[in-house]
PDB file of C-alpha atoms and ligand atoms in Angstrom:
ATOM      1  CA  UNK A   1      61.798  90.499  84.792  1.00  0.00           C
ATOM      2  CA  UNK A   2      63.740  91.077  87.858  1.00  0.00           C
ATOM      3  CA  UNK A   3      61.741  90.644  90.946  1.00  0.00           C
ATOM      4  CA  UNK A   4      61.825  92.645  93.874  1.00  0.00           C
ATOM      5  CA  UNK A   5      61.770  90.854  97.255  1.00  0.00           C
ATOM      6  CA  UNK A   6      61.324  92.262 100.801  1.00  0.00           C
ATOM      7  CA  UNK A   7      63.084  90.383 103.249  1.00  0.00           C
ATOM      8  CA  UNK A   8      61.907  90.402 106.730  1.00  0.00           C
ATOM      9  CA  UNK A   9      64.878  88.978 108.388  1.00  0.00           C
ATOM     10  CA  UNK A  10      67.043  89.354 111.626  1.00  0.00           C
ATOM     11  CA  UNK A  11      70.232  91.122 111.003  1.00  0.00           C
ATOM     12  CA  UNK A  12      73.578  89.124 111.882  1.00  0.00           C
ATOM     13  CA  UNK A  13      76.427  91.085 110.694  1.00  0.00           C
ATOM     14  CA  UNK A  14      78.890  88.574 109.428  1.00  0.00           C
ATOM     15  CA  UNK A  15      75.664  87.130 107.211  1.00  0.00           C
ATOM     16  CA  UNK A  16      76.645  84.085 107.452  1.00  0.00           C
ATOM     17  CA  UNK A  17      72.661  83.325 108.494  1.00  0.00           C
ATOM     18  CA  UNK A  18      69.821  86.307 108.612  1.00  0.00           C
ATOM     19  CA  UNK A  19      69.168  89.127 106.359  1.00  0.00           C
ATOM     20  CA  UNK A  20      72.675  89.353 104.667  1.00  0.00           C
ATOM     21  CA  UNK A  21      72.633  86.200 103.610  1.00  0.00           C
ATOM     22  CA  UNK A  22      68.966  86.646 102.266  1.00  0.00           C
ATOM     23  CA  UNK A  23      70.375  89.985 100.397  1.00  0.00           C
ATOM     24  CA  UNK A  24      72.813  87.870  99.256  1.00  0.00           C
ATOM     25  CA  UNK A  25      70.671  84.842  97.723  1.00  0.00           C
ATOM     26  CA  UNK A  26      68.561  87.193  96.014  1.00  0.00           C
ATOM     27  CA  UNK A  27      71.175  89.117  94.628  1.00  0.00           C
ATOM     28  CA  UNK A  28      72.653  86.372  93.319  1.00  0.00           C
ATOM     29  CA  UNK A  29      68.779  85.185  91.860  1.00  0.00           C
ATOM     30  CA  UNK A  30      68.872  88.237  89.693  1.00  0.00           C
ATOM     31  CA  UNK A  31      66.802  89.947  91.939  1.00  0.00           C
ATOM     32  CA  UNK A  32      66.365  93.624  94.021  1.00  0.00           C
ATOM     33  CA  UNK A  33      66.511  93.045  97.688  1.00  0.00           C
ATOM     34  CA  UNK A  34      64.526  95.458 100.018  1.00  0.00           C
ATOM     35  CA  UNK A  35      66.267  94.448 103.269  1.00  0.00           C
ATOM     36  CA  UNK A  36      64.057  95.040 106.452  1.00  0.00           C
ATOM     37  CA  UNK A  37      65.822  94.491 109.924  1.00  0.00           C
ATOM     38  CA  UNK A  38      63.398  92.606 112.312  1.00  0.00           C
ATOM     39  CA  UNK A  39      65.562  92.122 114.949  1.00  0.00           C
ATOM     40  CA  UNK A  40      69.824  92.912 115.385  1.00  0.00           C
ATOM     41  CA  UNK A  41      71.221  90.044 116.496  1.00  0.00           C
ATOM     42  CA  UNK A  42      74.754  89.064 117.751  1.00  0.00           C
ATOM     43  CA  UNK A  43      75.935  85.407 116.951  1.00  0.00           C
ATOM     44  CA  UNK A  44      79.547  84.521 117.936  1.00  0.00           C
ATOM     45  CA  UNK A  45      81.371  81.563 119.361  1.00  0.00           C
ATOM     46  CA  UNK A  46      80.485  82.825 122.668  1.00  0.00           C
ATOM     47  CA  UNK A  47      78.515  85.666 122.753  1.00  0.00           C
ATOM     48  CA  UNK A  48      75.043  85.459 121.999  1.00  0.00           C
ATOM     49  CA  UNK A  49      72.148  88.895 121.905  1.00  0.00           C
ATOM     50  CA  UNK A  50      68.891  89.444 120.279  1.00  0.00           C
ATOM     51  CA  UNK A  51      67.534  92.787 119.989  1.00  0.00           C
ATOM     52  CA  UNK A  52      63.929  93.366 118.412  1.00  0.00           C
ATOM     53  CA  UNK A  53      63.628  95.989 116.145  1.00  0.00           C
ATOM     54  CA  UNK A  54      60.771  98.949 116.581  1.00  0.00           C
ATOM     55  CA  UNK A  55      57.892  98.132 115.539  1.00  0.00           C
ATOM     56  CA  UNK A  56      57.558 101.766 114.475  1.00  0.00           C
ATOM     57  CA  UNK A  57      60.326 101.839 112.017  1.00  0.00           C
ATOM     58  CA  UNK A  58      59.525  98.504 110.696  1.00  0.00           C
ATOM     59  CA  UNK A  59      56.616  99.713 109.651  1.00  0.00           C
ATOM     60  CA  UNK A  60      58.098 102.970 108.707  1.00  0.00           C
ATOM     61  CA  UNK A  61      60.623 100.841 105.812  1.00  0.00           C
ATOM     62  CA  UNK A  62      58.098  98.579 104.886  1.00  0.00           C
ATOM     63  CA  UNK A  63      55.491 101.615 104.020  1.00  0.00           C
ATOM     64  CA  UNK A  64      58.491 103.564 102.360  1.00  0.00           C
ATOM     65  CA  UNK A  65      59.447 100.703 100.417  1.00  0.00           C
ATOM     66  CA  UNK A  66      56.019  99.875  98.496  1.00  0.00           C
ATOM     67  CA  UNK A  67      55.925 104.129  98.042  1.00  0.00           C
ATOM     68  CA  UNK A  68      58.759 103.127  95.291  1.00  0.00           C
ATOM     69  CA  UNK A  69      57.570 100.205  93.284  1.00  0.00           C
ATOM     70  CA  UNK A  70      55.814  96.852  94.216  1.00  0.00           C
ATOM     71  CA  UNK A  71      56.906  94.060  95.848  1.00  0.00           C
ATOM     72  CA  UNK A  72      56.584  90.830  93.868  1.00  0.00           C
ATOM     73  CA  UNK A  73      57.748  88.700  96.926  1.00  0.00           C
ATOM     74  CA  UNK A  74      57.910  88.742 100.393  1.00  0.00           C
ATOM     75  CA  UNK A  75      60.580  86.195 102.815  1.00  0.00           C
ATOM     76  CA  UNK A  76      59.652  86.237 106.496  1.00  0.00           C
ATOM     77  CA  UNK A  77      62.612  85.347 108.431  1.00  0.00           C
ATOM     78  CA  UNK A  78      62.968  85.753 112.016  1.00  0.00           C
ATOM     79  CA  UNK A  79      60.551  87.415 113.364  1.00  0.00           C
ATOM     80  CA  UNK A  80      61.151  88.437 117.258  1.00  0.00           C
ATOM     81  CA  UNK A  81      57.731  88.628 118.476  1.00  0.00           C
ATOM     82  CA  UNK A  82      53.841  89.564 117.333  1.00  0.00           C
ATOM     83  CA  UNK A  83      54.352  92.865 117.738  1.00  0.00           C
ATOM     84  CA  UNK A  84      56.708  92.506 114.410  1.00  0.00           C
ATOM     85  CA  UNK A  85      54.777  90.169 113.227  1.00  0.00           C
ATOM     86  CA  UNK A  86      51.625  91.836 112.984  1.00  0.00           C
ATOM     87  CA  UNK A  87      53.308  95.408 112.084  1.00  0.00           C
ATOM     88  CA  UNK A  88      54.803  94.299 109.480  1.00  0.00           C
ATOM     89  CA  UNK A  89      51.669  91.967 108.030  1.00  0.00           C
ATOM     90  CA  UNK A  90      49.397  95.087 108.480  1.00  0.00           C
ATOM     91  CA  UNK A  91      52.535  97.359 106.437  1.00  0.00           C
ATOM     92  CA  UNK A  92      51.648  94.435 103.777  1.00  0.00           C
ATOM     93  CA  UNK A  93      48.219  94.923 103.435  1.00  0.00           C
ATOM     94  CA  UNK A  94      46.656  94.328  99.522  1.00  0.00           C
ATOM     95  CA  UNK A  95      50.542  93.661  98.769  1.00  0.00           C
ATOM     96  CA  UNK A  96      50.276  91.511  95.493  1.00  0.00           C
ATOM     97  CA  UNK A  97      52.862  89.220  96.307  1.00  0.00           C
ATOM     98  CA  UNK A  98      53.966  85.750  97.411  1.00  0.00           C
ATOM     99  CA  UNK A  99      55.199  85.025 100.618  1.00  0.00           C
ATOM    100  CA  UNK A 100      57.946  82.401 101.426  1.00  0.00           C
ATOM    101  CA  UNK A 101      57.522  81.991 105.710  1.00  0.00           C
ATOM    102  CA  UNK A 102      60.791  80.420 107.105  1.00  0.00           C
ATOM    103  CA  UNK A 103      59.720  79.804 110.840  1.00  0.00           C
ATOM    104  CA  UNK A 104      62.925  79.644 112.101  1.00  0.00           C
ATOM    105  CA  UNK A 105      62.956  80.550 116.371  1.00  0.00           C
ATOM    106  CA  UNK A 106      66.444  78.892 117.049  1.00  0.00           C
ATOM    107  CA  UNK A 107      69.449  79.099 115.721  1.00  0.00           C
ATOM    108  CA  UNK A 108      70.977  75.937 114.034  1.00  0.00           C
ATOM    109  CA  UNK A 109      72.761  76.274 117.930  1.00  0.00           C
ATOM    110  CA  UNK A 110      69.944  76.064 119.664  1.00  0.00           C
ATOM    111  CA  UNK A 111      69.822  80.001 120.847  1.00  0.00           C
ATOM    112  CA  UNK A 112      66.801  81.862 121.321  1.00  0.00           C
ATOM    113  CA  UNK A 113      65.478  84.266 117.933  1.00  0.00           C
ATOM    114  CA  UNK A 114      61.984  84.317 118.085  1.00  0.00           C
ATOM    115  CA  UNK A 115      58.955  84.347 120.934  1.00  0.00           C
ATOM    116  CA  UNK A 116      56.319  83.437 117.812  1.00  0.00           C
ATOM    117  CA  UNK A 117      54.175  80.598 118.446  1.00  0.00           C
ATOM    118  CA  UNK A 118      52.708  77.842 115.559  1.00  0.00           C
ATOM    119  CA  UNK A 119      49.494  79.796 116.049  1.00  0.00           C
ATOM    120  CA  UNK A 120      51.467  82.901 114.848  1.00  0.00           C
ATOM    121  CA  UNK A 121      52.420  80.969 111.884  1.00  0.00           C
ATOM    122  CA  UNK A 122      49.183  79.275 110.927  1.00  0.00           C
ATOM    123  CA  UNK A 123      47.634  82.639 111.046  1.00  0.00           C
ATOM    124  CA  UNK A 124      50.321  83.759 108.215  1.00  0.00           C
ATOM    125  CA  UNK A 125      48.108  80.962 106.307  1.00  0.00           C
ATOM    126  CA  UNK A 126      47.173  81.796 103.071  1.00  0.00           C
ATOM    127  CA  UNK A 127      46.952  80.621  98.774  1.00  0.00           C
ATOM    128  CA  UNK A 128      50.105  82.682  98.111  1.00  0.00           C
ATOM    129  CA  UNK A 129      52.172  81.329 100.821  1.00  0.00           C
ATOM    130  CA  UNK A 130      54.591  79.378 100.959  1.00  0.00           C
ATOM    131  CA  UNK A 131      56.329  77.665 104.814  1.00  0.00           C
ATOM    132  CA  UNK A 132      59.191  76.304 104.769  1.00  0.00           C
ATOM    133  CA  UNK A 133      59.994  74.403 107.971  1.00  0.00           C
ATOM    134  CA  UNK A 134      62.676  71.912 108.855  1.00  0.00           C
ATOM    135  CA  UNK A 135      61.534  68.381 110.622  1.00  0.00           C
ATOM    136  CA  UNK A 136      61.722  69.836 113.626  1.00  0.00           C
ATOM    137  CA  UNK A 137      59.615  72.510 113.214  1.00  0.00           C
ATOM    138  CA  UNK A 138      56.952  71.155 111.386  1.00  0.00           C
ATOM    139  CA  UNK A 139      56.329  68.874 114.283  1.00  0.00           C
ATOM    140  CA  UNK A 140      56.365  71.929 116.114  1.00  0.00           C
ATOM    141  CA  UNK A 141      53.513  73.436 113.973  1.00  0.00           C
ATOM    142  CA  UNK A 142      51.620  70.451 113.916  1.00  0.00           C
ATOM    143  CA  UNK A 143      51.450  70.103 117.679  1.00  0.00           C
ATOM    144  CA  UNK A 144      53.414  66.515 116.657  1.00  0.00           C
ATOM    145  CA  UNK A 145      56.108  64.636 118.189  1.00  0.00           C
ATOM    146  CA  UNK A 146      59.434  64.331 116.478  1.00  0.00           C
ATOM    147  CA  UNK A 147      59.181  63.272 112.397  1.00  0.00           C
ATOM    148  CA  UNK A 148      61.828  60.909 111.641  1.00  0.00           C
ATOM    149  CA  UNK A 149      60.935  58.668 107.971  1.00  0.00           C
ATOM    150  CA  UNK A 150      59.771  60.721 104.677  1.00  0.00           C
ATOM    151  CA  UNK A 151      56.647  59.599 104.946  1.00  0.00           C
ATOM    152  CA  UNK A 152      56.132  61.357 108.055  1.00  0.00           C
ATOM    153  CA  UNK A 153      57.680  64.334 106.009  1.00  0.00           C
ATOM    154  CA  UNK A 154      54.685  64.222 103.298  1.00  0.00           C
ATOM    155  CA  UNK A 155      51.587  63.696 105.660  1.00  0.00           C
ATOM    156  CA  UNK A 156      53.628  67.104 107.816  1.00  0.00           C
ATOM    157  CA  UNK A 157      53.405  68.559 104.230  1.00  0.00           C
ATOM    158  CA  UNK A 158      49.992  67.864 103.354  1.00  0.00           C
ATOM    159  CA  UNK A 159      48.763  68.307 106.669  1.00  0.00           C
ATOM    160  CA  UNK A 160      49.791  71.920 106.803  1.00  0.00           C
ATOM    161  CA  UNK A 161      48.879  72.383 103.470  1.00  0.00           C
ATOM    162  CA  UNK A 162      44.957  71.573 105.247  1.00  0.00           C
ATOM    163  CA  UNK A 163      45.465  74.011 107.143  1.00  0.00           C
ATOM    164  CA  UNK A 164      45.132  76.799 104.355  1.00  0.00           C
ATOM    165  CA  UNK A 165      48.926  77.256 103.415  1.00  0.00           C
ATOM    166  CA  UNK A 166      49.414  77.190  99.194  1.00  0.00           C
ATOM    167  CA  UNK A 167      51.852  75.673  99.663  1.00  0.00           C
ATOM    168  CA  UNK A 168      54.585  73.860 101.700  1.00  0.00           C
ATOM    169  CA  UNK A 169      58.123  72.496 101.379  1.00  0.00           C
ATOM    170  CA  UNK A 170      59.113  70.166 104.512  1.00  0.00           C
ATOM    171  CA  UNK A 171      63.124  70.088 104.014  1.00  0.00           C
ATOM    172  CA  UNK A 172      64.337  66.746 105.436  1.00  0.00           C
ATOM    173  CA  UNK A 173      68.347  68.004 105.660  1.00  0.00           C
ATOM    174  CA  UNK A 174      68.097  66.353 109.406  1.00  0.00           C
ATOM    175  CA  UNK A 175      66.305  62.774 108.329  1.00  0.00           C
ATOM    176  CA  UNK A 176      68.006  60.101 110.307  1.00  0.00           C
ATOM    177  CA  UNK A 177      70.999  58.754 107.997  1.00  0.00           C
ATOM    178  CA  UNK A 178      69.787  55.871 105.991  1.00  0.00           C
ATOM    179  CA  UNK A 179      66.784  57.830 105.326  1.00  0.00           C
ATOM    180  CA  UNK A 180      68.802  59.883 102.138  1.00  0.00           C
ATOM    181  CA  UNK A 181      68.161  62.642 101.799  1.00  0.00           C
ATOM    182  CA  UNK A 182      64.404  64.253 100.502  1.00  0.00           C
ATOM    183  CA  UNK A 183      62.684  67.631 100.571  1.00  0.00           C
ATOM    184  CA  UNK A 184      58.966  67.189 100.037  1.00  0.00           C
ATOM    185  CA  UNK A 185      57.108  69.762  98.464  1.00  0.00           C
ATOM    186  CA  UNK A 186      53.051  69.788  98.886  1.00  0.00           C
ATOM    187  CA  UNK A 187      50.704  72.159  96.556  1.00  0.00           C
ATOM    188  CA  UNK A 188      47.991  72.144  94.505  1.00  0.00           C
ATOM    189  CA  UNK A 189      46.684  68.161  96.049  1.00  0.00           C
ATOM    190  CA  UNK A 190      50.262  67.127  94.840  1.00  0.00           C
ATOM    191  CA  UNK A 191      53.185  66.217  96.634  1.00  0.00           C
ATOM    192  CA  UNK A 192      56.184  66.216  95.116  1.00  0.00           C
ATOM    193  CA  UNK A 193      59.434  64.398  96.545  1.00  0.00           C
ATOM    194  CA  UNK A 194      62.646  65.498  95.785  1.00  0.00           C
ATOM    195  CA  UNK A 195      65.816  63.480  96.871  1.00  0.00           C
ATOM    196  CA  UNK A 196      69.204  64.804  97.024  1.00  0.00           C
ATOM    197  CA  UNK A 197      72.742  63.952  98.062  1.00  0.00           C
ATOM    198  CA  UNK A 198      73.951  64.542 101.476  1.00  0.00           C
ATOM    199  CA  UNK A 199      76.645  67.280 101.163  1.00  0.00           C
ATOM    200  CA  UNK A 200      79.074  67.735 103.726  1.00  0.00           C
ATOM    201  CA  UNK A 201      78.622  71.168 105.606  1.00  0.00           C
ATOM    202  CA  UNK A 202      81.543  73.205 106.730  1.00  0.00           C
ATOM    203  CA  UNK A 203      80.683  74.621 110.169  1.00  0.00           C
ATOM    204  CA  UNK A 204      80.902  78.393 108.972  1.00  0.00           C
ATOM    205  CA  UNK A 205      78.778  77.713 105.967  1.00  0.00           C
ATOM    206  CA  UNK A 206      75.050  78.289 108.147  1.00  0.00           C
ATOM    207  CA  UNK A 207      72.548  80.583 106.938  1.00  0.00           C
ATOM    208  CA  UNK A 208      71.058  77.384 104.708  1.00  0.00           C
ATOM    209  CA  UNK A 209      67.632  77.399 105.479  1.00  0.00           C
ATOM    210  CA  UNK A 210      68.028  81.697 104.984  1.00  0.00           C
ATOM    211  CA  UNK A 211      69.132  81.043 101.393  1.00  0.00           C
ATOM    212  CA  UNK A 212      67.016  78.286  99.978  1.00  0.00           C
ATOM    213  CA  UNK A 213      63.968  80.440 101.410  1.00  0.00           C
ATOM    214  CA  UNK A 214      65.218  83.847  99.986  1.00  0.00           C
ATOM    215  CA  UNK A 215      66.363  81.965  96.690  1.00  0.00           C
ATOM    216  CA  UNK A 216      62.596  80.577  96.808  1.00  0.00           C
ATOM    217  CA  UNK A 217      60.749  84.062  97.498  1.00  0.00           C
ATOM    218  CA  UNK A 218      63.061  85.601  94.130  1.00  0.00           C
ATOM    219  CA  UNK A 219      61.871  82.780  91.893  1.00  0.00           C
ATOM    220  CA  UNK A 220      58.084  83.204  92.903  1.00  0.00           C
ATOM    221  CA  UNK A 221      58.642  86.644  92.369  1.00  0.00           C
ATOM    222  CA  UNK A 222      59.898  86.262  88.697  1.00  0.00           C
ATOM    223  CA  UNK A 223      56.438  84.118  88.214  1.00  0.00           C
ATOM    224  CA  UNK A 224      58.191  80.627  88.302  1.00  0.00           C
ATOM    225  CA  UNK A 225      55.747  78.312  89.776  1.00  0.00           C
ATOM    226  CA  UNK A 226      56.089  76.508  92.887  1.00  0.00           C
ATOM    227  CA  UNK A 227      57.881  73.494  92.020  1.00  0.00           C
ATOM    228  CA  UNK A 228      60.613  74.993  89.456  1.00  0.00           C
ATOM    229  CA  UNK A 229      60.906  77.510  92.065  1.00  0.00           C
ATOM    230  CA  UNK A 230      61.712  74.907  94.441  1.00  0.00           C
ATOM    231  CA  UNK A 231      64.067  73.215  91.974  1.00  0.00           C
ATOM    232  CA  UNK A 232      65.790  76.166  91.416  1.00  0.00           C
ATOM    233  CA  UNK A 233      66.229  77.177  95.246  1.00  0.00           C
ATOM    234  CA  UNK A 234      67.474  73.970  95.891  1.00  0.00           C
ATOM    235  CA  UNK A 235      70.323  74.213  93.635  1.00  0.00           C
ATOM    236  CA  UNK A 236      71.154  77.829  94.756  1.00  0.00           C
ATOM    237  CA  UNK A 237      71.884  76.017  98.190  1.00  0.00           C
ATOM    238  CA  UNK A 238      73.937  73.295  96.757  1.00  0.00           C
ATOM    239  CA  UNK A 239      76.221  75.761  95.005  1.00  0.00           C
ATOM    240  CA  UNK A 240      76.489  77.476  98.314  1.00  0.00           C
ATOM    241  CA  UNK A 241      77.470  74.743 100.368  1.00  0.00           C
ATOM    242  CA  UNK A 242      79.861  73.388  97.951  1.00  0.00           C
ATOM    243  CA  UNK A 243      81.473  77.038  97.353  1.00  0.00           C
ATOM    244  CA  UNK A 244      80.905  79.188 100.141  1.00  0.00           C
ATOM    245  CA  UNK A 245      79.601  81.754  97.856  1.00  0.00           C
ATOM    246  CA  UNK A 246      75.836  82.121  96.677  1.00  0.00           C
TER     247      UNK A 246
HETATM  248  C1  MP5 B   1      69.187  86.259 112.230  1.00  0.00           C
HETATM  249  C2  MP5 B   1      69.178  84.804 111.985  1.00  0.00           C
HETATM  250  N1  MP5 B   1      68.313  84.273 111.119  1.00  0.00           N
HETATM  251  C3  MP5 B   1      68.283  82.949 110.905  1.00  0.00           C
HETATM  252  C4  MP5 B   1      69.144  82.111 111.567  1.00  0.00           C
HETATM  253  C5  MP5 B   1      69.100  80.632 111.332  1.00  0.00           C
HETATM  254  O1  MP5 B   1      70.256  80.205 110.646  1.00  0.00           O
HETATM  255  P1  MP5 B   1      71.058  78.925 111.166  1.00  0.00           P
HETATM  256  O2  MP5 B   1      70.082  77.783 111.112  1.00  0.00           O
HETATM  257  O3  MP5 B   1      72.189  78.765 110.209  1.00  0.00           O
HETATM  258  O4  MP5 B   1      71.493  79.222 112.579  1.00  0.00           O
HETATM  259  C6  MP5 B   1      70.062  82.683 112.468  1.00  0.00           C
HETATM  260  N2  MP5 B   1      70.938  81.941 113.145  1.00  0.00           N
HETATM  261  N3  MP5 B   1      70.052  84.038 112.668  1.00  0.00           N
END
């Protein structure tokens, strides 16, 4: 079955991050991308713009989209502000599908994306979604200061899993060195731990957190269940960063 996924994602034309890169992950999933601009954005060495998209035509695509087949996944990238966000929610209504929520509102730089607040986010709660924040911004979610062991990872995990998410991956790329490395993965009352290797990232090789959430949203689509889906993302980002290509 090949699944088709709408990504919600800002638009940075090189795709090294944002919605090219998700076309790209899910592409390379075996999937159909329906490719949604929420924002245009401009991300060079020096030169820095965010532009939010109409909410009008957002909703216009999304609507347009579903007229030619259903959507068996939905990634939420950057989303500029609630306008967007609740356009394109209400453009979702009674969609069957499984969301994957990246709350990314910075870039791995530190710039600007995103006005949405962890209320925005917790509202997004649901059984059939998925969250995938970093550290940083699952403290930011939880209202918590800085989370820094991977213990602090699972109780983030399961603690946003209380708050009516199915489920949620914590991905602990930024855990102090000596820590490893772990992504922990919280669903169903299980959480589920999964080290890794600390790869070494060439600077032009961003757009991580884009991919493993895109990769995630293709293999949910398909039916794969959480953890496999998880699995399976994981590696899709471990090719990339070795090769440079998804
Ligand atoms: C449009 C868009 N979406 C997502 C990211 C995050 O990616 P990164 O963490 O690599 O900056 C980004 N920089 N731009």
């Amino acid at each position: 079955m090949r699944p088709r996924v709408l990504l919600l994602a800002g638009l940075e034309p090189t795709g090294r991050a944002g919605l090219l890169a998700d076309v790209a992950a899910v592409r390379a999933r075996g999937g159909d991308a329906v490719a949604v601009p929420t924002a245009q954005t401009a991300q060079g060495s020096h030169t820095f713009a965010v532009v939010p998209a109409s909410p009008r035509m957002l909703a216009a695509q999304v609507t347009a989209a579903r007229e030619w087949g259903p959507l068996h996944a939905v990634k939420w990238g950057v989303v500029p502000g609630p306008s967007q966000l609740s356009t394109a929610r209400a453009a979702l209504k009674d969609a069957d599908a499984w969301w994957v929520v990246d709350p990314v509102v910075r870039s791995s730089r530190g710039q600007v994306l995103s006005r949405l607040t962890p209320r925005h986010y917790l509202a997004l709660a649901g059984p059939r979604v998925l969250v995938t924040p970093n550290l940083e911004e699952a403290a930011w979610l939880l209202g918590q200061p800085a989370l820094g062991t991977v213990e602090d990872a699972q109780e983030a995990a399961e603690a946003l899993c209380q708050r009516g998410f199915g489920a949620v991956l914590v991905k602990g790329g930024h855990l102090p060195e000596g820590q490893g490395l772990a992504d922990v993965l919280a669903f169903a009352g299980r959480t589920v731990v999964m080290r890794g290797r600390r790869l070494k990232r060439p600077p032009e090789r961003r757009g991580t957190g884009c991919r493993l959430a895109s990769a995630l949203a293709a293999e949910l689509g398909r039916g794969t269940g959480p953890e496999a889906a998880v699995r399976a993302a994981r590696e899709h980002v471990t090719g990339y960063l070795r090769t440079g290509r998804d």
